[in-house]
Amino acid sequence: MSLNIDQIIKKSQEACVLAGVKLTTKRKNVLIVLLSSIRPLSAYEIFERYKDQFNESLPVMSIYRMLDFLIREKFVHKLETANQYIACAHITCDHQHETPQFLICDNCHVVKEVGIKRNIMAKLEQSIQSTGFTLSHQQLELHGICEHCQNKPK
Amino acid sequence: MSLNIDQIIKKSQEACVLAGVKLTTKRKNVLIVLLSSIRPLSAYEIFERYKDQFNESLPVMSIYRMLDFLIREKFVHKLETANQYIACAHITCDHQHETPQFLICDNCHVVKEVGIKRNIMAKLEQSIQSTGFTLSHQQLELHGICEHCQNKPK
DNA sequence: ATATGTTATGTTACAACATAACATTTATAG
DNA sequence: CTATAAATGTTATGTTGTAACATAACATAT
Ligand SMILES: [Zn+2]
Ligand SMILES: [Zn+2]
Ligand SMILES: [Zn+2]
Ligand SMILES: [Zn+2]
């Protein structure tokens, strides 16, 4: 477990104490699996990697429940357009989590989580409100090609 | 088949002729199923409704292929966050199809398709381009509560 | 009219993603 | 030490989607 992951886990532990919930060993390990991956993973891929990384086979059902927990506590996001899960890129940031915006490369499948600029989001919200609709679960998922893949010969 | 649906089908036929592709009876019927629904439908729901509406049981796999066709020709959109399909709200419009933005009610599941305002989309694109990422498949799916559901006692 | 190619549709099997229902274990408050 | 709730395990099943291959329908060339 890299130093960086170590720090993120520590931060998560603290956040859980504050929230009055428990980051059990298995929940923590699922989070470590996600933090160790450069790509988002499906629940079944997490299942496989958990086995490899921790020499222990967790039921897929339990993976889903632990993901539910981690998502509820905002340590993990679900990419709805890909049916995959990814660790939040801002666990160690102290500022409030902004509306996340995911740039998903359809070629190499890397995902970059960027906070959507406040003024753009405000405009978007405003334009939506005028239709009478109220947003929730705010999250944008945008598909395209990452810088790396663009500069690469096919 | 309502008058309005009739008109949309006619327009679709014309568009197919122009594009040099064929809107076969079954493809047309799948489109009619979607046009007849106030909600987006899953492929399996389309399968059920097709049976009911046309007294004919189409293989689910064929449904998927007809959806592929209808999506390719821009008569239908897939809601990636819901794994559901919905007829485009602008088939009869003559203007170019803008980046579609779907407002999805998590309570009653109605979906409103609105064109995202050009200047907002431009800002968004610009902010994304600065990260080196190039967008494709542009489509926004936003979840929330529709006007109707907000004004309704739970 | 026959052969050939092309597109559309059907069939079977299975992969991938997810939840329901209920049992058991573990933590912890009284 | 129990009573209770929370976490995890187990089994079964539901939902969404694709791969691989076969056949049908239609168009075009011989
Ligand atoms: Zn995040
Ligand atoms: Zn890439
Ligand atoms: Zn549309
Ligand atoms: Zn609603």
PDB file of C-alpha atoms in Angstrom, chain A residues 50-150:
ATOM      1  CA  TYR A  50      -9.780  -8.233  -3.658  1.00  0.00           C
ATOM      2  CA  LYS A  51      -8.973 -11.924  -3.874  1.00  0.00           C
ATOM      3  CA  ASP A  52      -5.563 -11.209  -5.360  1.00  0.00           C
ATOM      4  CA  GLN A  53      -4.645  -8.361  -3.060  1.00  0.00           C
ATOM      5  CA  PHE A  54      -5.916  -9.781   0.210  1.00  0.00           C
ATOM      6  CA  ASN A  55      -5.955 -13.525  -0.293  1.00  0.00           C
ATOM      7  CA  GLU A  56      -9.568 -13.607   0.732  1.00  0.00           C
ATOM      8  CA  SER A  57     -12.681 -14.203  -1.305  1.00  0.00           C
ATOM      9  CA  LEU A  58     -15.509 -11.852  -0.492  1.00  0.00           C
ATOM     10  CA  PRO A  59     -18.997 -12.638  -1.816  1.00  0.00           C
ATOM     11  CA  VAL A  60     -19.917 -10.316  -4.662  1.00  0.00           C
ATOM     12  CA  MET A  61     -23.040  -9.464  -2.714  1.00  0.00           C
ATOM     13  CA  SER A  62     -20.871  -8.102   0.076  1.00  0.00           C
ATOM     14  CA  ILE A  63     -18.829  -6.079  -2.391  1.00  0.00           C
ATOM     15  CA  TYR A  64     -22.024  -4.373  -3.493  1.00  0.00           C
ATOM     16  CA  ARG A  65     -22.934  -3.584   0.084  1.00  0.00           C
ATOM     17  CA  MET A  66     -19.510  -2.215   0.850  1.00  0.00           C
ATOM     18  CA  LEU A  67     -19.690  -0.103  -2.277  1.00  0.00           C
ATOM     19  CA  ASP A  68     -23.046   1.216  -1.087  1.00  0.00           C
ATOM     20  CA  PHE A  69     -21.418   2.242   2.149  1.00  0.00           C
ATOM     21  CA  LEU A  70     -18.420   3.854   0.482  1.00  0.00           C
ATOM     22  CA  ILE A  71     -20.653   5.746  -1.926  1.00  0.00           C
ATOM     23  CA  ARG A  72     -22.912   6.909   0.897  1.00  0.00           C
ATOM     24  CA  GLU A  73     -19.869   8.246   2.727  1.00  0.00           C
ATOM     25  CA  LYS A  74     -18.613   9.857  -0.495  1.00  0.00           C
ATOM     26  CA  PHE A  75     -15.351   7.931  -0.737  1.00  0.00           C
ATOM     27  CA  VAL A  76     -16.425   6.302  -3.967  1.00  0.00           C
ATOM     28  CA  HIS A  77     -18.433   7.352  -7.007  1.00  0.00           C
ATOM     29  CA  LYS A  78     -20.411   5.145  -9.307  1.00  0.00           C
ATOM     30  CA  LEU A  79     -20.047   5.851 -13.005  1.00  0.00           C
ATOM     31  CA  GLU A  80     -23.592   5.242 -14.125  1.00  0.00           C
ATOM     32  CA  THR A  81     -22.723   5.225 -17.796  1.00  0.00           C
ATOM     33  CA  ALA A  82     -20.165   2.460 -17.334  1.00  0.00           C
ATOM     34  CA  ASN A  83     -21.506   0.478 -14.369  1.00  0.00           C
ATOM     35  CA  GLN A  84     -18.190   0.943 -12.682  1.00  0.00           C
ATOM     36  CA  TYR A  85     -16.864   2.334  -9.449  1.00  0.00           C
ATOM     37  CA  ILE A  86     -14.005   4.706  -8.769  1.00  0.00           C
ATOM     38  CA  ALA A  87     -12.452   6.184  -5.647  1.00  0.00           C
ATOM     39  CA  CYS A  88     -13.145   9.845  -5.201  1.00  0.00           C
ATOM     40  CA  ALA A  89     -10.148  11.885  -6.238  1.00  0.00           C
ATOM     41  CA  HIS A  90     -10.745  14.392  -3.458  1.00  0.00           C
ATOM     42  CA  ILE A  91     -10.948  12.403  -0.256  1.00  0.00           C
ATOM     43  CA  THR A  92      -8.020  14.239   1.257  1.00  0.00           C
ATOM     44  CA  CYS A  93      -9.197  17.668   0.159  1.00  0.00           C
ATOM     45  CA  ASP A  94     -10.677  19.655   2.973  1.00  0.00           C
ATOM     46  CA  HIS A  95     -12.959  21.840   0.891  1.00  0.00           C
ATOM     47  CA  GLN A  96     -16.538  20.825   0.220  1.00  0.00           C
ATOM     48  CA  HIS A  97     -16.939  18.311  -2.589  1.00  0.00           C
ATOM     49  CA  GLU A  98     -18.122  20.076  -5.724  1.00  0.00           C
ATOM     50  CA  THR A  99     -20.366  18.649  -8.400  1.00  0.00           C
ATOM     51  CA  PRO A 100     -18.142  15.945  -9.814  1.00  0.00           C
ATOM     52  CA  GLN A 101     -17.565  15.761 -13.502  1.00  0.00           C
ATOM     53  CA  PHE A 102     -15.991  12.674 -14.972  1.00  0.00           C
ATOM     54  CA  LEU A 103     -14.104  12.696 -18.232  1.00  0.00           C
ATOM     55  CA  ILE A 104     -14.142   9.123 -19.442  1.00  0.00           C
ATOM     56  CA  CYS A 105     -11.760   8.030 -22.202  1.00  0.00           C
ATOM     57  CA  ASP A 106     -13.587   5.602 -24.469  1.00  0.00           C
ATOM     58  CA  ASN A 107     -10.266   4.323 -25.775  1.00  0.00           C
ATOM     59  CA  CYS A 108      -8.143   3.528 -22.713  1.00  0.00           C
ATOM     60  CA  HIS A 109     -10.926   3.900 -20.127  1.00  0.00           C
ATOM     61  CA  VAL A 110      -9.050   6.168 -17.783  1.00  0.00           C
ATOM     62  CA  VAL A 111     -11.264   8.565 -15.902  1.00  0.00           C
ATOM     63  CA  LYS A 112     -10.387  11.997 -14.695  1.00  0.00           C
ATOM     64  CA  GLU A 113     -12.487  13.522 -11.956  1.00  0.00           C
ATOM     65  CA  VAL A 114     -12.626  17.266 -12.134  1.00  0.00           C
ATOM     66  CA  GLY A 115     -14.824  19.644 -10.220  1.00  0.00           C
ATOM     67  CA  ILE A 116     -17.142  21.423 -12.591  1.00  0.00           C
ATOM     68  CA  LYS A 117     -16.554  25.151 -12.558  1.00  0.00           C
ATOM     69  CA  ARG A 118     -18.972  26.870 -10.266  1.00  0.00           C
ATOM     70  CA  ASN A 119     -20.165  29.490 -12.694  1.00  0.00           C
ATOM     71  CA  ILE A 120     -20.843  26.950 -15.417  1.00  0.00           C
ATOM     72  CA  MET A 121     -22.755  24.720 -13.042  1.00  0.00           C
ATOM     73  CA  ALA A 122     -24.723  27.720 -11.817  1.00  0.00           C
ATOM     74  CA  LYS A 123     -25.717  28.578 -15.387  1.00  0.00           C
ATOM     75  CA  LEU A 124     -26.689  25.011 -16.054  1.00  0.00           C
ATOM     76  CA  GLU A 125     -28.757  24.810 -12.885  1.00  0.00           C
ATOM     77  CA  GLN A 126     -30.426  28.074 -13.659  1.00  0.00           C
ATOM     78  CA  SER A 127     -31.387  26.974 -17.139  1.00  0.00           C
ATOM     79  CA  ILE A 128     -32.761  23.737 -15.702  1.00  0.00           C
ATOM     80  CA  GLN A 129     -34.686  25.416 -12.908  1.00  0.00           C
ATOM     81  CA  SER A 130     -36.530  27.465 -15.484  1.00  0.00           C
ATOM     82  CA  THR A 131     -38.117  24.223 -16.662  1.00  0.00           C
ATOM     83  CA  GLY A 132     -39.427  23.520 -13.155  1.00  0.00           C
ATOM     84  CA  PHE A 133     -37.053  20.642 -12.607  1.00  0.00           C
ATOM     85  CA  THR A 134     -35.000  20.311  -9.417  1.00  0.00           C
ATOM     86  CA  LEU A 135     -31.631  18.621  -9.593  1.00  0.00           C
ATOM     87  CA  SER A 136     -30.324  16.009  -7.219  1.00  0.00           C
ATOM     88  CA  HIS A 137     -27.480  13.404  -7.445  1.00  0.00           C
ATOM     89  CA  GLN A 138     -25.485  15.926  -9.378  1.00  0.00           C
ATOM     90  CA  GLN A 139     -22.821  14.319 -11.441  1.00  0.00           C
ATOM     91  CA  LEU A 140     -21.767  14.740 -15.038  1.00  0.00           C
ATOM     92  CA  GLU A 141     -20.261  11.939 -17.069  1.00  0.00           C
ATOM     93  CA  LEU A 142     -18.704  12.961 -20.317  1.00  0.00           C
ATOM     94  CA  HIS A 143     -17.243  10.558 -22.837  1.00  0.00           C
ATOM     95  CA  GLY A 144     -14.432  11.271 -25.221  1.00  0.00           C
ATOM     96  CA  ILE A 145     -10.754  10.677 -25.851  1.00  0.00           C
ATOM     97  CA  CYS A 146      -8.034  11.581 -23.393  1.00  0.00           C
ATOM     98  CA  GLU A 147      -4.978  13.628 -24.260  1.00  0.00           C
ATOM     99  CA  HIS A 148      -2.710  10.599 -24.191  1.00  0.00           C
ATOM    100  CA  CYS A 149      -4.829   8.578 -26.597  1.00  0.00           C
ATOM    101  CA  GLN A 150      -5.160  11.497 -29.008  1.00  0.00           C
TER     102      GLN A 150
END
